[in-house]
């Protein structure tokens, strides 16, 4: 097995700005499950909310988590990408 923990694909993108990748329905968050551990995550709302999500702030996305839509966690691995 080969693990590329320092490779970012696509190259040279700012993972803090998912909207730069055309993801206008996505918000960047950081979780800190324990001291000295920070995990970057993207919250993408369901397609039914995409139009409403454009230009909204983090509080709007947090409120959207309370909708009746299910939450799906996608755990992609540890290659430094999202």
Tab-separated table of C-alpha atoms in Angstrom, residues 41-47 64-65 67-76:
chain	number	residue	atom	x	y	z
A	41	UNK	CA	-14.713	19.690	6.354
A	42	UNK	CA	-17.126	20.898	3.718
A	43	UNK	CA	-20.852	21.013	4.386
A	44	UNK	CA	-22.750	20.611	1.118
A	45	UNK	CA	-26.513	21.053	1.351
A	46	UNK	CA	-28.964	18.815	-0.554
A	47	UNK	CA	-29.814	19.757	-4.149
A	64	UNK	CA	-29.643	23.963	7.340
A	65	UNK	CA	-28.281	21.021	9.343
A	67	UNK	CA	-33.638	20.471	8.109
A	68	UNK	CA	-35.505	17.220	7.545
A	69	UNK	CA	-32.928	16.117	4.956
A	70	UNK	CA	-30.610	13.276	6.014
A	71	UNK	CA	-26.955	13.996	6.757
A	72	UNK	CA	-24.396	11.847	4.950
A	73	UNK	CA	-20.773	11.762	6.072
A	74	UNK	CA	-18.297	11.033	3.310
A	75	UNK	CA	-14.901	10.083	4.714
A	76	UNK	CA	-12.482	10.392	1.834
